[in-house]
GROMACS .gro file of C-alpha atoms in nm:
model
  343
    1UNK     CA    1   0.004  -0.001   0.007
    2UNK     CA    2   0.281   0.239   0.094
    3UNK     CA    3   0.450   0.181  -0.229
    4UNK     CA    4   0.133   0.254  -0.428
    5UNK     CA    5   0.104   0.579  -0.240
    6UNK     CA    6   0.460   0.676  -0.321
    7UNK     CA    7   0.401   0.592  -0.683
    8UNK     CA    8   0.092   0.820  -0.694
    9UNK     CA    9   0.277   1.097  -0.529
   10UNK     CA   10   0.563   1.061  -0.773
   11UNK     CA   11   0.325   1.075  -1.079
   12UNK     CA   12   0.164   1.388  -0.935
   13UNK     CA   13   0.494   1.564  -0.874
   14UNK     CA   14   0.611   1.478  -1.226
   15UNK     CA   15   0.293   1.608  -1.373
   16UNK     CA   16   0.326   1.921  -1.185
   17UNK     CA   17   0.682   1.960  -1.290
   18UNK     CA   18   0.609   1.901  -1.643
   19UNK     CA   19   0.318   2.141  -1.638
   20UNK     CA   20   0.540   2.413  -1.497
   21UNK     CA   21   0.799   2.349  -1.771
   22UNK     CA   22   0.540   2.363  -2.034
   23UNK     CA   23   0.392   2.683  -1.895
   24UNK     CA   24   0.749   2.835  -1.886
   25UNK     CA   25   0.806   2.747  -2.227
   26UNK     CA   26   0.477   2.903  -2.350
   27UNK     CA   27   0.544   3.200  -2.134
   28UNK     CA   28   0.890   3.239  -2.309
   29UNK     CA   29   0.735   3.195  -2.650
   30UNK     CA   30   0.458   3.456  -2.574
   31UNK     CA   31   0.725   3.698  -2.434
   32UNK     CA   32   0.925   3.691  -2.777
   33UNK     CA   33   0.602   3.723  -2.965
   34UNK     CA   34   0.518   4.030  -2.756
   35UNK     CA   35   0.858   4.179  -2.806
   36UNK     CA   36   0.825   4.125  -3.191
   37UNK     CA   37   0.478   4.304  -3.186
   38UNK     CA   38   0.631   4.590  -2.997
   39UNK     CA   39   0.924   4.601  -3.226
   40UNK     CA   40   0.690   4.599  -3.533
   41UNK     CA   41   0.502   4.909  -3.388
   42UNK     CA   42   0.820   5.093  -3.299
   43UNK     CA   43   0.970   5.051  -3.648
   44UNK     CA   44   0.640   5.065  -3.832
   45UNK     CA   45   0.692   4.721  -3.992
   46UNK     CA   46   0.396   4.541  -4.161
   47UNK     CA   47   0.410   4.211  -4.355
   48UNK     CA   48   0.205   4.107  -4.653
   49UNK     CA   49   0.066   3.784  -4.495
   50UNK     CA   50   0.098   3.560  -4.207
   51UNK     CA   51   0.359   3.342  -4.377
   52UNK     CA   52   0.588   3.627  -4.412
   53UNK     CA   53   0.515   3.731  -4.063
   54UNK     CA   54   0.607   3.386  -3.941
   55UNK     CA   55   0.925   3.378  -4.143
   56UNK     CA   56   1.034   3.725  -4.023
   57UNK     CA   57   0.937   3.634  -3.654
   58UNK     CA   58   1.183   3.342  -3.677
   59UNK     CA   59   1.465   3.565  -3.794
   60UNK     CA   60   1.377   3.825  -3.533
   61UNK     CA   61   1.374   3.559  -3.265
   62UNK     CA   62   1.736   3.457  -3.366
   63UNK     CA   63   1.863   3.803  -3.357
   64UNK     CA   64   1.701   3.872  -3.028
   65UNK     CA   65   1.862   3.571  -2.887
   66UNK     CA   66   2.207   3.694  -2.998
   67UNK     CA   67   2.128   4.036  -2.836
   68UNK     CA   68   2.016   3.888  -2.512
   69UNK     CA   69   2.295   3.636  -2.487
   70UNK     CA   70   2.565   3.896  -2.554
   71UNK     CA   71   2.411   4.144  -2.301
   72UNK     CA   72   2.415   3.887  -2.025
   73UNK     CA   73   2.807   3.886  -2.035
   74UNK     CA   74   2.890   4.170  -1.792
   75UNK     CA   75   3.251   4.171  -1.921
   76UNK     CA   76   3.170   4.319  -2.269
   77UNK     CA   77   3.252   4.672  -2.337
   78UNK     CA   78   2.945   4.719  -2.564
   79UNK     CA   79   2.581   4.638  -2.575
   80UNK     CA   80   2.356   4.517  -2.851
   81UNK     CA   81   1.988   4.581  -2.896
   82UNK     CA   82   1.710   4.492  -3.157
   83UNK     CA   83   1.682   4.762  -3.419
   84UNK     CA   84   1.547   4.838  -3.764
   85UNK     CA   85   1.749   4.546  -3.906
   86UNK     CA   86   1.651   4.281  -3.672
   87UNK     CA   87   1.403   4.081  -3.900
   88UNK     CA   88   1.666   4.066  -4.172
   89UNK     CA   89   1.903   3.768  -4.249
   90UNK     CA   90   2.277   3.857  -4.272
   91UNK     CA   91   2.254   3.821  -4.646
   92UNK     CA   92   1.954   4.065  -4.682
   93UNK     CA   93   2.124   4.318  -4.450
   94UNK     CA   94   2.439   4.313  -4.646
   95UNK     CA   95   2.270   4.336  -4.983
   96UNK     CA   96   2.055   4.639  -4.877
   97UNK     CA   97   2.256   4.848  -4.643
   98UNK     CA   98   2.623   4.804  -4.739
   99UNK     CA   99   2.750   4.940  -5.069
  100UNK     CA  100   3.126   4.995  -5.062
  101UNK     CA  101   3.295   4.881  -5.395
  102UNK     CA  102   3.677   4.886  -5.357
  103UNK     CA  103   3.873   4.885  -5.695
  104UNK     CA  104   4.098   4.588  -5.720
  105UNK     CA  105   4.449   4.660  -5.586
  106UNK     CA  106   4.342   4.979  -5.397
  107UNK     CA  107   4.386   4.842  -5.053
  108UNK     CA  108   4.738   4.699  -5.144
  109UNK     CA  109   4.867   5.023  -5.255
  110UNK     CA  110   4.612   5.301  -5.214
  111UNK     CA  111   4.828   5.586  -5.284
  112UNK     CA  112   4.872   5.476  -5.651
  113UNK     CA  113   4.515   5.371  -5.709
  114UNK     CA  114   4.397   5.713  -5.816
  115UNK     CA  115   4.497   6.006  -6.027
  116UNK     CA  116   4.534   6.217  -5.704
  117UNK     CA  117   4.886   6.118  -5.611
  118UNK     CA  118   4.951   6.354  -5.321
  119UNK     CA  119   5.160   6.314  -5.013
  120UNK     CA  120   5.028   6.275  -4.666
  121UNK     CA  121   5.020   6.627  -4.542
  122UNK     CA  122   4.958   6.537  -4.179
  123UNK     CA  123   5.278   6.333  -4.153
  124UNK     CA  124   5.460   6.588  -3.934
  125UNK     CA  125   5.154   6.634  -3.687
  126UNK     CA  126   5.304   6.580  -3.337
  127UNK     CA  127   5.037   6.668  -3.100
  128UNK     CA  128   4.693   6.498  -3.152
  129UNK     CA  129   4.567   6.549  -2.801
  130UNK     CA  130   4.380   6.290  -2.602
  131UNK     CA  131   4.060   6.350  -2.755
  132UNK     CA  132   3.875   6.524  -3.051
  133UNK     CA  133   3.508   6.553  -3.135
  134UNK     CA  134   3.443   6.737  -3.453
  135UNK     CA  135   3.073   6.757  -3.337
  136UNK     CA  136   3.176   6.985  -3.056
  137UNK     CA  137   3.350   7.202  -3.320
  138UNK     CA  138   3.043   7.237  -3.521
  139UNK     CA  139   3.178   7.041  -3.818
  140UNK     CA  140   2.928   6.755  -3.825
  141UNK     CA  141   2.573   6.762  -3.951
  142UNK     CA  142   2.303   6.561  -3.793
  143UNK     CA  143   2.293   6.188  -3.861
  144UNK     CA  144   2.134   6.087  -4.202
  145UNK     CA  145   1.967   5.767  -4.319
  146UNK     CA  146   2.063   5.605  -4.647
  147UNK     CA  147   1.766   5.368  -4.634
  148UNK     CA  148   1.773   5.070  -4.856
  149UNK     CA  149   2.016   5.202  -5.099
  150UNK     CA  150   2.373   5.088  -5.097
  151UNK     CA  151   2.527   5.439  -5.112
  152UNK     CA  152   2.723   5.465  -4.784
  153UNK     CA  153   3.005   5.581  -5.001
  154UNK     CA  154   2.812   5.892  -5.091
  155UNK     CA  155   2.729   5.964  -4.727
  156UNK     CA  156   3.067   5.899  -4.592
  157UNK     CA  157   3.208   6.146  -4.865
  158UNK     CA  158   2.959   6.407  -4.807
  159UNK     CA  159   3.018   6.410  -4.430
  160UNK     CA  160   3.398   6.453  -4.481
  161UNK     CA  161   3.340   6.739  -4.730
  162UNK     CA  162   3.083   6.909  -4.488
  163UNK     CA  163   3.350   6.887  -4.217
  164UNK     CA  164   3.643   7.043  -4.411
  165UNK     CA  165   3.399   7.312  -4.548
  166UNK     CA  166   3.317   7.413  -4.203
  167UNK     CA  167   3.684   7.410  -4.083
  168UNK     CA  168   3.792   7.613  -4.379
  169UNK     CA  169   3.514   7.847  -4.420
  170UNK     CA  170   3.338   7.854  -4.087
  171UNK     CA  171   3.005   7.746  -4.227
  172UNK     CA  172   2.839   7.412  -4.162
  173UNK     CA  173   2.626   7.324  -4.476
  174UNK     CA  174   2.426   6.999  -4.527
  175UNK     CA  175   2.537   6.873  -4.871
  176UNK     CA  176   2.362   6.664  -5.131
  177UNK     CA  177   2.425   6.293  -5.133
  178UNK     CA  178   2.169   6.252  -5.401
  179UNK     CA  179   2.388   6.465  -5.647
  180UNK     CA  180   2.662   6.214  -5.592
  181UNK     CA  181   2.427   5.925  -5.635
  182UNK     CA  182   2.291   6.052  -5.966
  183UNK     CA  183   2.596   6.217  -6.106
  184UNK     CA  184   2.921   6.042  -5.977
  185UNK     CA  185   2.904   5.753  -6.232
  186UNK     CA  186   3.282   5.715  -6.299
  187UNK     CA  187   3.306   5.360  -6.133
  188UNK     CA  188   3.031   5.443  -5.880
  189UNK     CA  189   2.715   5.256  -5.937
  190UNK     CA  190   2.438   5.440  -5.733
  191UNK     CA  191   2.256   5.219  -5.491
  192UNK     CA  192   2.463   4.926  -5.616
  193UNK     CA  193   2.779   5.065  -5.453
  194UNK     CA  194   3.065   5.286  -5.505
  195UNK     CA  195   3.363   5.439  -5.324
  196UNK     CA  196   3.445   5.778  -5.158
  197UNK     CA  197   3.744   5.873  -5.377
  198UNK     CA  198   3.544   5.869  -5.695
  199UNK     CA  199   3.284   6.089  -5.523
  200UNK     CA  200   3.567   6.334  -5.436
  201UNK     CA  201   3.681   6.325  -5.794
  202UNK     CA  202   3.336   6.420  -5.917
  203UNK     CA  203   3.308   6.708  -5.678
  204UNK     CA  204   3.655   6.838  -5.808
  205UNK     CA  205   3.564   6.793  -6.180
  206UNK     CA  206   3.214   6.936  -6.138
  207UNK     CA  207   3.368   7.240  -5.948
  208UNK     CA  208   3.154   7.177  -5.641
  209UNK     CA  209   2.856   7.022  -5.482
  210UNK     CA  210   2.512   7.165  -5.397
  211UNK     CA  211   2.306   7.165  -5.066
  212UNK     CA  212   2.088   6.879  -4.962
  213UNK     CA  213   1.787   7.120  -4.963
  214UNK     CA  214   1.850   7.201  -5.339
  215UNK     CA  215   1.898   6.840  -5.440
  216UNK     CA  216   1.724   6.623  -5.167
  217UNK     CA  217   1.785   6.260  -5.103
  218UNK     CA  218   1.539   6.022  -5.282
  219UNK     CA  219   1.681   5.670  -5.170
  220UNK     CA  220   1.725   5.570  -5.540
  221UNK     CA  221   1.953   5.656  -5.822
  222UNK     CA  222   1.786   5.904  -6.068
  223UNK     CA  223   1.873   6.108  -6.367
  224UNK     CA  224   2.158   6.341  -6.295
  225UNK     CA  225   2.022   6.691  -6.262
  226UNK     CA  226   2.243   6.981  -6.369
  227UNK     CA  227   2.257   7.260  -6.108
  228UNK     CA  228   2.444   7.595  -6.107
  229UNK     CA  229   2.404   7.624  -5.725
  230UNK     CA  230   2.745   7.531  -5.567
  231UNK     CA  231   2.741   7.523  -5.187
  232UNK     CA  232   3.100   7.377  -5.142
  233UNK     CA  233   3.412   7.297  -5.319
  234UNK     CA  234   3.735   7.088  -5.262
  235UNK     CA  235   4.062   7.126  -5.437
  236UNK     CA  236   4.155   6.755  -5.407
  237UNK     CA  237   4.186   6.456  -5.166
  238UNK     CA  238   4.456   6.242  -5.010
  239UNK     CA  239   4.479   5.889  -4.881
  240UNK     CA  240   4.590   5.803  -4.531
  241UNK     CA  241   4.877   5.566  -4.522
  242UNK     CA  242   4.726   5.226  -4.511
  243UNK     CA  243   4.727   5.007  -4.198
  244UNK     CA  244   4.854   5.275  -3.977
  245UNK     CA  245   4.613   5.390  -3.692
  246UNK     CA  246   4.869   5.660  -3.592
  247UNK     CA  247   4.859   5.826  -3.925
  248UNK     CA  248   4.479   5.802  -3.918
  249UNK     CA  249   4.479   5.974  -3.583
  250UNK     CA  250   4.689   6.254  -3.719
  251UNK     CA  251   4.447   6.300  -3.997
  252UNK     CA  252   4.129   6.291  -3.775
  253UNK     CA  253   4.283   6.545  -3.531
  254UNK     CA  254   4.268   6.786  -3.829
  255UNK     CA  255   3.928   6.695  -3.995
  256UNK     CA  256   3.675   6.427  -4.034
  257UNK     CA  257   3.802   6.134  -4.254
  258UNK     CA  258   3.608   5.903  -4.478
  259UNK     CA  259   3.700   5.528  -4.401
  260UNK     CA  260   3.616   5.186  -4.531
  261UNK     CA  261   3.506   4.920  -4.274
  262UNK     CA  262   3.362   4.575  -4.231
  263UNK     CA  263   3.019   4.658  -4.137
  264UNK     CA  264   2.808   4.351  -4.214
  265UNK     CA  265   2.875   4.133  -3.911
  266UNK     CA  266   2.558   4.059  -3.684
  267UNK     CA  267   2.714   4.232  -3.382
  268UNK     CA  268   2.791   4.536  -3.576
  269UNK     CA  269   2.443   4.544  -3.720
  270UNK     CA  270   2.277   4.538  -3.384
  271UNK     CA  271   2.529   4.756  -3.199
  272UNK     CA  272   2.350   4.969  -2.935
  273UNK     CA  273   2.628   5.148  -2.746
  274UNK     CA  274   2.967   5.124  -2.558
  275UNK     CA  275   3.305   5.072  -2.717
  276UNK     CA  276   3.273   4.815  -2.988
  277UNK     CA  277   3.537   4.539  -3.006
  278UNK     CA  278   3.325   4.247  -3.149
  279UNK     CA  279   3.407   3.986  -3.396
  280UNK     CA  280   3.453   4.130  -3.745
  281UNK     CA  281   3.683   4.060  -4.026
  282UNK     CA  282   3.876   4.306  -4.253
  283UNK     CA  283   3.670   4.261  -4.558
  284UNK     CA  284   3.576   4.617  -4.653
  285UNK     CA  285   3.202   4.638  -4.717
  286UNK     CA  286   3.069   4.963  -4.566
  287UNK     CA  287   3.173   5.338  -4.560
  288UNK     CA  288   3.152   5.566  -4.251
  289UNK     CA  289   3.317   5.891  -4.138
  290UNK     CA  290   3.546   5.910  -3.841
  291UNK     CA  291   3.454   6.234  -3.670
  292UNK     CA  292   3.660   6.206  -3.350
  293UNK     CA  293   3.842   5.989  -3.088
  294UNK     CA  294   3.898   5.968  -2.722
  295UNK     CA  295   3.926   5.743  -2.418
  296UNK     CA  296   3.657   5.592  -2.180
  297UNK     CA  297   3.664   5.625  -1.817
  298UNK     CA  298   3.798   5.264  -1.806
  299UNK     CA  299   4.080   5.376  -2.014
  300UNK     CA  300   3.986   5.221  -2.338
  301UNK     CA  301   4.091   5.421  -2.649
  302UNK     CA  302   3.817   5.454  -2.921
  303UNK     CA  303   3.726   5.607  -3.257
  304UNK     CA  304   3.403   5.798  -3.301
  305UNK     CA  305   3.223   5.692  -3.610
  306UNK     CA  306   2.930   5.871  -3.777
  307UNK     CA  307   2.717   5.623  -3.969
  308UNK     CA  308   2.440   5.655  -4.219
  309UNK     CA  309   2.171   5.428  -4.079
  310UNK     CA  310   1.956   5.688  -3.899
  311UNK     CA  311   1.958   5.786  -3.533
  312UNK     CA  312   1.791   5.462  -3.405
  313UNK     CA  313   2.099   5.272  -3.476
  314UNK     CA  314   2.403   5.269  -3.219
  315UNK     CA  315   2.449   5.586  -2.999
  316UNK     CA  316   2.206   5.814  -3.175
  317UNK     CA  317   2.355   5.711  -3.515
  318UNK     CA  318   2.731   5.706  -3.392
  319UNK     CA  319   2.962   5.419  -3.294
  320UNK     CA  320   3.250   5.427  -3.059
  321UNK     CA  321   3.485   5.144  -3.179
  322UNK     CA  322   3.816   5.036  -3.015
  323UNK     CA  323   4.124   5.217  -3.119
  324UNK     CA  324   4.490   5.109  -3.098
  325UNK     CA  325   4.422   4.737  -3.138
  326UNK     CA  326   4.672   4.473  -3.189
  327UNK     CA  327   4.637   4.455  -3.556
  328UNK     CA  328   4.774   4.715  -3.816
  329UNK     CA  329   4.450   4.732  -4.006
  330UNK     CA  330   4.256   4.847  -3.698
  331UNK     CA  331   3.921   4.722  -3.567
  332UNK     CA  332   3.710   4.576  -3.857
  333UNK     CA  333   3.968   4.690  -4.093
  334UNK     CA  334   3.913   5.058  -4.053
  335UNK     CA  335   4.272   5.165  -4.108
  336UNK     CA  336   4.297   4.987  -4.438
  337UNK     CA  337   4.146   5.255  -4.657
  338UNK     CA  338   4.078   5.609  -4.564
  339UNK     CA  339   4.059   5.940  -4.750
  340UNK     CA  340   4.002   6.305  -4.670
  341UNK     CA  341   3.915   6.598  -4.899
  342UNK     CA  342   4.118   6.910  -4.931
  343UNK     CA  343   3.974   7.265  -4.896
   0.00000   0.00000   0.00000
């Protein structure tokens, strides 16, 4: 009789445990579903049918798991979060939001890769200071959004020209990425990709670039519209010595610099804040603008990057990424290929 009673108790306990586990699983699933619904509302996402929604939910769930797993590690120097890209596969993200096309051989010997063969004018700079933030100097316009058009190269180039224009002439002017997208067609391919050096060459040959207000961004390549309204000019551009963070530091101490970077990795995609030092290779797929540098309270040196994915990504559109790493090409390859325009 006692053995039968014990057996019944064991069955009851097992049933209760199984029920709790089941309820926990259901609760977890419902929590992810709720987060997805909240995310959809936040980023105004709508799907064509339930099948697409189910597929996107699974992708979102995978990205959410990456975010939460990463953020549980208190030793990390940066945080992740779901953002406007979190229902995209890695392949979709790269196809829609990258856009850097580096000519063959340019990263091996960048100084001989263009017709603008100039020396590195900042070679003799000796005092770069502990920090620089060109935003505080009024040389950086607000963060822009390239949308689903692979023209990061145009946004990176424009930000650098906006910076040197402010430094040289004292006026901060928001310039036209769309003009570069439509008209800079020597090697550059609009939303299909391009490179900053060719954008600079177009500005030089065109004898200037107009304002964003005069030639607003359309998120698609269109017919080149001729305009006589010139808001900024440059006399040339130079290339920072490759794989040399110290040379890059000298250049950024004097002006914002356009750089190529590996920007398609999942952690980079879902970066939220802190000093990024995540896994990333050196394949150059994206273009940003370095607008400063500094050191954290913990003593970690960093670069300040201005991106073109809107203000909901990263630190209001910016990223702090580790500087002086144990690799000549820099974090995510950011020291491999960098340009700056000349006033």
